[in-house]
CSV table of C-alpha atoms and ligand atoms in Angstrom, one decimal:
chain,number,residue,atom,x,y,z
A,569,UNK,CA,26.1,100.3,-32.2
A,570,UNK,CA,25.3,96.7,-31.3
A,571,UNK,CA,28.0,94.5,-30.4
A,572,UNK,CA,27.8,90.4,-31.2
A,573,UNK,CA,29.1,88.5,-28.7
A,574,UNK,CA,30.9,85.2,-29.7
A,575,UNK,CA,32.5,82.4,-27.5
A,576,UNK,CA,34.4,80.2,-29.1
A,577,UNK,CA,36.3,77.3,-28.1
A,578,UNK,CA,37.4,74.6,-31.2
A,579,UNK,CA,35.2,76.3,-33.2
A,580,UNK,CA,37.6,75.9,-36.6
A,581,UNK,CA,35.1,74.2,-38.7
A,582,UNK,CA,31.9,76.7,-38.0
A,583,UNK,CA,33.4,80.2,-38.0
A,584,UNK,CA,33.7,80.7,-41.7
A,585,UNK,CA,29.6,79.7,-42.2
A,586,UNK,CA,29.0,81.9,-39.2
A,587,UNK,CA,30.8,85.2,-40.6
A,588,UNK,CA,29.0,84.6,-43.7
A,589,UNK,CA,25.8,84.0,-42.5
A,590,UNK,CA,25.8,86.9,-39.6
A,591,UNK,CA,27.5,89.1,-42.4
A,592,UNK,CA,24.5,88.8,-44.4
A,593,UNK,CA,22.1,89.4,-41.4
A,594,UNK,CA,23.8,92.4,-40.6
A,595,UNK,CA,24.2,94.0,-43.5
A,596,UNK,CA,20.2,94.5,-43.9
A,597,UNK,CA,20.1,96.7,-40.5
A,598,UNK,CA,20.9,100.3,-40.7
A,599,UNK,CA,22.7,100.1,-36.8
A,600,UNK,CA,26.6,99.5,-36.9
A,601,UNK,CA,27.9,96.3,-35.6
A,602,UNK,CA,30.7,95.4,-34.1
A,603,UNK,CA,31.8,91.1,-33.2
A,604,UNK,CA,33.3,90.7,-29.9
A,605,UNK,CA,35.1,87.0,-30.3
A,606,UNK,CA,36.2,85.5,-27.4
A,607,UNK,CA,39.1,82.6,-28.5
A,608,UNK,CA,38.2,80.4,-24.9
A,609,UNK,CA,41.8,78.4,-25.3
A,610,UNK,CA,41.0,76.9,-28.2
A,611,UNK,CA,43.5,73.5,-29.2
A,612,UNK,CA,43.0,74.0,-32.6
A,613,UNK,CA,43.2,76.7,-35.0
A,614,UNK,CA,40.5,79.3,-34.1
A,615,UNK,CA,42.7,82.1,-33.4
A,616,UNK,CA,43.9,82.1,-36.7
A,617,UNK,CA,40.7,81.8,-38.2
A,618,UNK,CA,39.3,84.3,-36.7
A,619,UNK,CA,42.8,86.6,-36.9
A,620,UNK,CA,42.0,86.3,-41.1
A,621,UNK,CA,38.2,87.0,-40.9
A,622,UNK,CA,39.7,90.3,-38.4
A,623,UNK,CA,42.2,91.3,-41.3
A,624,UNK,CA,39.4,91.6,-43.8
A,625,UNK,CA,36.4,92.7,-41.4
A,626,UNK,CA,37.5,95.7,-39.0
A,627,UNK,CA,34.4,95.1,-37.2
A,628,UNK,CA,35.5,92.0,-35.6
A,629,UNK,CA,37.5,92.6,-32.5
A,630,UNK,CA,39.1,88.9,-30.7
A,631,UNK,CA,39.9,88.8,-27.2
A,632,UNK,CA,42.4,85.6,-26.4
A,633,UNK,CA,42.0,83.6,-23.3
A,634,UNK,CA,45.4,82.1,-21.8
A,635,UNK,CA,43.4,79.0,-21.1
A,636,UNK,CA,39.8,77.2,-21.7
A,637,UNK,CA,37.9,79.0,-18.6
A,638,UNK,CA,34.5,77.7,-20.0
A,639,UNK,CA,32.1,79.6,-22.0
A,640,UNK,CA,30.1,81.3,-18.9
A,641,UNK,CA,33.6,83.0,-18.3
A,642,UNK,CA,34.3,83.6,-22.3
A,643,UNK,CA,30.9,85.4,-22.0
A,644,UNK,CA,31.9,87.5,-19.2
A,645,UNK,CA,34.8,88.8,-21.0
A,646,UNK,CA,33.0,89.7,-24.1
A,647,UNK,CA,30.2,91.7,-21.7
A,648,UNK,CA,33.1,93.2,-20.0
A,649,UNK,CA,34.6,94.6,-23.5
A,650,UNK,CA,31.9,94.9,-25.7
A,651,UNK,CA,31.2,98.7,-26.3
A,652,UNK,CA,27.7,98.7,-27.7
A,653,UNK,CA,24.5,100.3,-26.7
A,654,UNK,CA,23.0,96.7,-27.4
A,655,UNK,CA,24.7,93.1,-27.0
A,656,UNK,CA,23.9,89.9,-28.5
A,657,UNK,CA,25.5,86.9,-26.9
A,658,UNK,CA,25.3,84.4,-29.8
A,659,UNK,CA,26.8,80.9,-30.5
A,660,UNK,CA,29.2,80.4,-33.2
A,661,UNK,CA,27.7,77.1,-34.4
A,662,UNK,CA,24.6,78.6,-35.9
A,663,UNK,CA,22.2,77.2,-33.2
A,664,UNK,CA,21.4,80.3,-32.2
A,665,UNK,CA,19.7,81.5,-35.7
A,666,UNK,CA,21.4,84.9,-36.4
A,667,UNK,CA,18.3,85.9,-38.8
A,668,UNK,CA,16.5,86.5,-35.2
A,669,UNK,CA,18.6,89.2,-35.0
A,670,UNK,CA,17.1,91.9,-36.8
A,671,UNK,CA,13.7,91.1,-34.9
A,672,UNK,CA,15.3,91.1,-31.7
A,673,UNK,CA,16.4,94.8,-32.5
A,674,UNK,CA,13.2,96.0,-33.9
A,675,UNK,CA,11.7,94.8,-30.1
A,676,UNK,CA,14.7,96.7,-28.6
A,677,UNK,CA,13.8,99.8,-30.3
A,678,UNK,CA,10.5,99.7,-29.1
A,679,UNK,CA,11.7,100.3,-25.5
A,680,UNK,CA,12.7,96.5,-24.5
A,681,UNK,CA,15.5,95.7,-22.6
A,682,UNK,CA,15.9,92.8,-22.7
A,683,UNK,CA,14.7,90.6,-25.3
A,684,UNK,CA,14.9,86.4,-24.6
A,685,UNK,CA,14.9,83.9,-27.6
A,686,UNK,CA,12.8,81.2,-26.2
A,687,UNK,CA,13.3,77.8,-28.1
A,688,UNK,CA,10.1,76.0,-29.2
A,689,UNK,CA,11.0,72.8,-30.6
A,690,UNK,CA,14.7,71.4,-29.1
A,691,UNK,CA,14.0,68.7,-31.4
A,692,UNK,CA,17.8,69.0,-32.5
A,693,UNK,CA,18.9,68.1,-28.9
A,694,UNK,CA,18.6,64.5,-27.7
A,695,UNK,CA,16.1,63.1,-25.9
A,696,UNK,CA,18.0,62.9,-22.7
A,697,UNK,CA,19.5,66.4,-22.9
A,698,UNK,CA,15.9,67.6,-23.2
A,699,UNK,CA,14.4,66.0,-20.5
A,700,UNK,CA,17.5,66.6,-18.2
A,701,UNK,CA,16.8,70.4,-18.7
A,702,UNK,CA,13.6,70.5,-17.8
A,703,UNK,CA,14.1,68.5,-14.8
A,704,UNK,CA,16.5,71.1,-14.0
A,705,UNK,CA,14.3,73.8,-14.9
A,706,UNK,CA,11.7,72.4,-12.7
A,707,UNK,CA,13.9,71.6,-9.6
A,708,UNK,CA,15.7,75.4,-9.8
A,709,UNK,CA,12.4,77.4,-10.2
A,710,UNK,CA,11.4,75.6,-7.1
A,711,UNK,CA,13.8,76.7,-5.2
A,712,UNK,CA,15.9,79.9,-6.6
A,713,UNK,CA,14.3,83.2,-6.7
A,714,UNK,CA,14.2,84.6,-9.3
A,715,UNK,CA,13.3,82.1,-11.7
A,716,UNK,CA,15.0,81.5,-15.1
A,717,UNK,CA,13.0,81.4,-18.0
A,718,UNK,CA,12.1,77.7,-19.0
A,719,UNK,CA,14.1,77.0,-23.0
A,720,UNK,CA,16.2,80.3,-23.0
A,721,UNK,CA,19.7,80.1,-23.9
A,722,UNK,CA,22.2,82.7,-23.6
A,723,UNK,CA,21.4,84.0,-26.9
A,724,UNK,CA,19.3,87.2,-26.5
A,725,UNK,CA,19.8,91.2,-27.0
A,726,UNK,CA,20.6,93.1,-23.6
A,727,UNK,CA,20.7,96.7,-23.4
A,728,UNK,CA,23.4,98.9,-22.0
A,729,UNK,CA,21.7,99.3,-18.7
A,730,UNK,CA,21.8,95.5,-18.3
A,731,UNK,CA,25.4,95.5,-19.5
A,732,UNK,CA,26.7,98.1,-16.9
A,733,UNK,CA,24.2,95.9,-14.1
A,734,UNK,CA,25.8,92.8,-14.7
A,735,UNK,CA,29.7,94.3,-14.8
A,736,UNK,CA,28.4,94.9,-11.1
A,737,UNK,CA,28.2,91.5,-10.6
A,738,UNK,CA,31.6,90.5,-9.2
A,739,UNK,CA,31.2,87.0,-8.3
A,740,UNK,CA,33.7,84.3,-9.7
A,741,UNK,CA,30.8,81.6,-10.2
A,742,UNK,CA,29.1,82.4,-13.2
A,743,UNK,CA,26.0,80.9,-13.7
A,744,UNK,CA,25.5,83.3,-17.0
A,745,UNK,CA,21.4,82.3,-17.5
A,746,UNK,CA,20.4,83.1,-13.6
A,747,UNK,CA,22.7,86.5,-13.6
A,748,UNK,CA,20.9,87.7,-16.4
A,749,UNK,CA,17.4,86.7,-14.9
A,750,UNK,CA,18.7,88.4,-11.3
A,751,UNK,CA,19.1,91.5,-13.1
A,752,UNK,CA,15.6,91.8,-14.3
A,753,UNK,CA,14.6,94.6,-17.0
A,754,UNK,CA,11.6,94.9,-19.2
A,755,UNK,CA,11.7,91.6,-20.8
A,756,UNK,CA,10.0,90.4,-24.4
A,757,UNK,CA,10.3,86.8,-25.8
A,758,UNK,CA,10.7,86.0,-29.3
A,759,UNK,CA,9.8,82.1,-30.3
A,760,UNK,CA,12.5,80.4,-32.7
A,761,UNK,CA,12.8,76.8,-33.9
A,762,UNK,CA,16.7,75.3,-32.4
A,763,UNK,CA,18.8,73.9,-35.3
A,764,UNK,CA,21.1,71.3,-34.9
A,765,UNK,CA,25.0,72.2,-35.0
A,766,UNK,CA,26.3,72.9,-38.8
A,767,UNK,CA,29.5,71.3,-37.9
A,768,UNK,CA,31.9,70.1,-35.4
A,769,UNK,CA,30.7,68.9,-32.2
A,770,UNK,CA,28.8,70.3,-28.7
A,771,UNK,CA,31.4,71.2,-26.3
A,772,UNK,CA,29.3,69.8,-23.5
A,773,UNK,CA,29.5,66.8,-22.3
A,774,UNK,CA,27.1,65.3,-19.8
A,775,UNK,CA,29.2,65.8,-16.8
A,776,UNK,CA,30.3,69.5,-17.7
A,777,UNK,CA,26.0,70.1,-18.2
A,778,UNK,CA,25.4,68.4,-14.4
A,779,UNK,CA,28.1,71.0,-13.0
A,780,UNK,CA,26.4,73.8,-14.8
A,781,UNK,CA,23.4,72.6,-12.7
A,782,UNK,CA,25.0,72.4,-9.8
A,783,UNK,CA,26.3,75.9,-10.3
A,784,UNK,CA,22.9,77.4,-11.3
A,785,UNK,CA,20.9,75.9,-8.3
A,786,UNK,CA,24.1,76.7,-6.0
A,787,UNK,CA,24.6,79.9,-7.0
A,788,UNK,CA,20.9,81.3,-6.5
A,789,UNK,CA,19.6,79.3,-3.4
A,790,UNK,CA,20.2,77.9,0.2
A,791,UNK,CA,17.2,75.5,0.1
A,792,UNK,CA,19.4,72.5,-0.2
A,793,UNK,CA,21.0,73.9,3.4
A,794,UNK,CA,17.7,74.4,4.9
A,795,UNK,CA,16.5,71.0,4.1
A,796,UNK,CA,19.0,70.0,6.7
A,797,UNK,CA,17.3,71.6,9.0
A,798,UNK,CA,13.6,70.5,8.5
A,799,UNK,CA,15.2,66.5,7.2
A,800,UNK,CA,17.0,66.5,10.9
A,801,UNK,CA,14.1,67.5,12.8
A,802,UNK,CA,11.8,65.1,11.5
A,803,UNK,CA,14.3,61.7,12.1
A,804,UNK,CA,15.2,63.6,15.9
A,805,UNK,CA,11.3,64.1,16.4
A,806,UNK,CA,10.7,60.7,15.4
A,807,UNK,CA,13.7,58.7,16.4
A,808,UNK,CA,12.1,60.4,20.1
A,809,UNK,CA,8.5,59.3,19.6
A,810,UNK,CA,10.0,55.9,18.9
A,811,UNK,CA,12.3,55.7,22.1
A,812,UNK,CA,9.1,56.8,24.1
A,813,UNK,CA,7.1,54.3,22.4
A,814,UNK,CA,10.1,51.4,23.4
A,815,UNK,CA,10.3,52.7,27.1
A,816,UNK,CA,6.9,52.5,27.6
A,817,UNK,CA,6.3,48.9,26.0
A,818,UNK,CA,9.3,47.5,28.0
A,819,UNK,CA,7.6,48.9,31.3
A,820,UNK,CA,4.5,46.9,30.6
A,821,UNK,CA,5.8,43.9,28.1
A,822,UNK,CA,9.4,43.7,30.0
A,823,UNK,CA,12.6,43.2,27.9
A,824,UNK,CA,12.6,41.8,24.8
A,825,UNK,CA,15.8,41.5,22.1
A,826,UNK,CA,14.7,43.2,19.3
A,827,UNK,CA,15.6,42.4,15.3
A,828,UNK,CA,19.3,42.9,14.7
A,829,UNK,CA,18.7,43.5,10.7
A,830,UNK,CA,16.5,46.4,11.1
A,831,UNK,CA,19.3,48.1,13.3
A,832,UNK,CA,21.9,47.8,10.9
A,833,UNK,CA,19.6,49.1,8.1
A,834,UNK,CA,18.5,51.9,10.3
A,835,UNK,CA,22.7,52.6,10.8
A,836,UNK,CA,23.5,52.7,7.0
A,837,UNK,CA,20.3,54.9,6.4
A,838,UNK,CA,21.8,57.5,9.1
A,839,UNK,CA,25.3,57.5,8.0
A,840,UNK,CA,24.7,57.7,4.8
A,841,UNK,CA,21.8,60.6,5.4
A,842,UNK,CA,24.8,62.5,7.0
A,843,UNK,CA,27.0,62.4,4.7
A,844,UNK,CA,25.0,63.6,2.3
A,845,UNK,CA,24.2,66.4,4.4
A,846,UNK,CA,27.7,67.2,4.9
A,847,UNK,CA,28.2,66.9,0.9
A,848,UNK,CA,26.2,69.8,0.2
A,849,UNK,CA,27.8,71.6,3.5
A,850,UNK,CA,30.9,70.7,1.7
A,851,UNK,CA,29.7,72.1,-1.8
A,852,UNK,CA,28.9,75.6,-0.7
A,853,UNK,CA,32.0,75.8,2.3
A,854,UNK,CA,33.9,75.2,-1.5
A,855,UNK,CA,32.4,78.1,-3.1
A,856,UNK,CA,32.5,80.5,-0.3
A,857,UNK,CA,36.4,79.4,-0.1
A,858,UNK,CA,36.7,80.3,-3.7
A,859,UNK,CA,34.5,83.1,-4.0
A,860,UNK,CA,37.1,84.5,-1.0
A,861,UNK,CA,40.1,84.2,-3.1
A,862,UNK,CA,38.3,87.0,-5.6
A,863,UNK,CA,40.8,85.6,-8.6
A,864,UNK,CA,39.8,87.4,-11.9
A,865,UNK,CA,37.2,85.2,-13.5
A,866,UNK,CA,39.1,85.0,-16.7
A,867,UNK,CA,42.9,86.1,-18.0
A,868,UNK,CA,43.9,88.1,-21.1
A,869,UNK,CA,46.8,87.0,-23.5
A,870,UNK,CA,46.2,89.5,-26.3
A,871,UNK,CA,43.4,91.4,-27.6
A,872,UNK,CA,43.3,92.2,-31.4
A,873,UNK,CA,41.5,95.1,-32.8
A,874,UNK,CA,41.5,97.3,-35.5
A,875,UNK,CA,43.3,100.8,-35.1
A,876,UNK,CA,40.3,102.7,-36.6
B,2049,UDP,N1,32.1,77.5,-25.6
B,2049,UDP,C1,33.1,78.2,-25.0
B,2049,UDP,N2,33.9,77.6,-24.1
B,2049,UDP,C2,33.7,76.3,-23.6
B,2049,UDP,C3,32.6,75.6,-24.2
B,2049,UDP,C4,31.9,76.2,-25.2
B,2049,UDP,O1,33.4,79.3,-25.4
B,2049,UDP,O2,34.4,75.8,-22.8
B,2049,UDP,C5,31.3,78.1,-26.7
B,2049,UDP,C6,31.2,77.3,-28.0
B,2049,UDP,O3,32.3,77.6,-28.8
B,2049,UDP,C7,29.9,77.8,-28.6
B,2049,UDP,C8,29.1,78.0,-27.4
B,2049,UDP,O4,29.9,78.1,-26.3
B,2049,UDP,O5,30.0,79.0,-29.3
B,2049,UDP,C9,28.1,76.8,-27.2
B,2049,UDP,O6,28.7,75.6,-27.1
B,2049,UDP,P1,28.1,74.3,-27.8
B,2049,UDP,O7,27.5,74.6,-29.1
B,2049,UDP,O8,29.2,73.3,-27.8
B,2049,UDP,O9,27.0,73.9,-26.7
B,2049,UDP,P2,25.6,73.3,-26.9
B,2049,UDP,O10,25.0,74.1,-28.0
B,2049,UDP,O11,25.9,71.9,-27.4
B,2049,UDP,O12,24.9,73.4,-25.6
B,2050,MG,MG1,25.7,74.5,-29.8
């Protein structure tokens, strides 16, 4: 059995189109199928929506959030549940193009564990969203071992190995894309063209997308602490050449009153160097502090599913 993997949060206006479409995808492969839905606190009617698409389709299982806990955690719920052999994280807005489906389990029958849908045209996205995620790209590969596949979205088929690897995975900050690249696998990458959304509107905004960067680079490397380090030692090194440099001028020169500008730039540049420093202290101290708490990453209301 495979199970489909669906986060949804406002997703109202899409879900219909998506049951029709996946329907139609699925019903052309001979494995059985079942739709994990994960309602993330949706404000507007998606329970319901999906509760009617549950009453006609025993397949579809829903798993209600008490609150919005973002889709990383929506995901985590659904991986958590999900009893296939196979799962297929998916987007409910048709993005992800659910005719990729039946080629993703034809590579997955071949032995493949894990098989990534790598997007070749983001056309769809705008211009600064798609340059804002390869900067990111860039800067994480850099410094985070291992490194995430450059255009891959959640949406790809993990086998049950990978499943049961990344229930091990207990932490509370899910960076969903860099947990699935940390638990490795035998990997094979389809190509597939990115659509734009069928309706309603992307759920991230830019400030919610510049804290899922902050939690991807966070979550899988220290180099921003250890650039303290190296960014300290070069200023002390220098800021002693210099000193050395001004006691022996004064020796031969004499005393001399120096520019009073220059000083208070040099002040600003330190104090401001340190608190950045103390920023990114700050930043992981936070997520060791929450981490510590070990509170469930998400919370249950209700889960519907079929008796049979
Ligand atoms: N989503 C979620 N919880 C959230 C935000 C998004 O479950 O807090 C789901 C959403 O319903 C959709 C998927 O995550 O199925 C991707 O969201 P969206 O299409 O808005 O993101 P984009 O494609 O713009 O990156
Ligand atoms: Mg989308």
């Amino acid at each position: 059995m495979i199970s489909i993997l669906c986060p949804c949060y406002n997703e109202e206006a899409v879900l219909d189109l998506f049951f029709e479409k996946i329907s139609e995808v699925t019903a052309k492969i001979p494995e059985e199928f079942e739709f994990v839905c994960v309602n993330d606190g949706s404000k507007d009617n998606t329970l319901e929506v999906l509760k009617n698409h549950a009453e006609k389709d025993s397949r579809i299982k829903i798993i209600d959030l008490s609150r919005n806990f973002g889709k990383e955690a929506a995901l985590t719920a659904a991986i958590d549940y999900c009893k296939g052999d196979a799962a297929i994280p998916i987007d409910v807005d048709l993005q992800d193009p659910p005719e990729l489906i039946s080629k993703m389990i034809e590579k997955w029958r071949e032995g493949y564990e894990v098989i990534l849908a790598r997007r070749t045209d983001r056309s769809s996205d705008s211009y600064l969203k798609r340059t804002t995620a390869k900067m990111f790209y860039r800067l994480h590969n850099l410094i985070s071992n291992p490194e995430i596949p450059e255009n891959v979205g959640d949406f790809r088929l993990i086998d049950r190995k990978v499943i049961n690897a990344l229930k091990e995975l207990k932490e509370s900050h899910r960076f969903m894309k860099g947990l699935f690249a940390w638990a490795g696998f035998k990997t094979f990458t389809l190509d597939y063209k990115r659509n734009a959304r069928s309706s309603g509107t992307s759920k991230f905004n830019g400030w919610k997308l510049w804290n899922l960067a902050i939690e991807g680079i966070t979550s899988f490397s220290t180099a921003p602490l250890t650039l303290w380090l190296y960014l300290g030692g070069a200023i002390a090194f220098s800021a002693f050449a210099y000193g050395f440099w001004i006691f022996i001028r004064t020796i031969i020169f004499g005393i001399e009153l120096p520019g009073y500008a220059s000083l208070v730039c040099l002040i600003l540049l330190f104090g401001g160097l340190q608190l950045l420093g103390v920023g990114i202290l700050g930043e992981y101290l936070g997520r060791t502090y929450i981490e510590s708490k070990q509170r469930p990453v998400y919370i249950i209301r209700e889960i519907y599913e079929s008796e049979s």
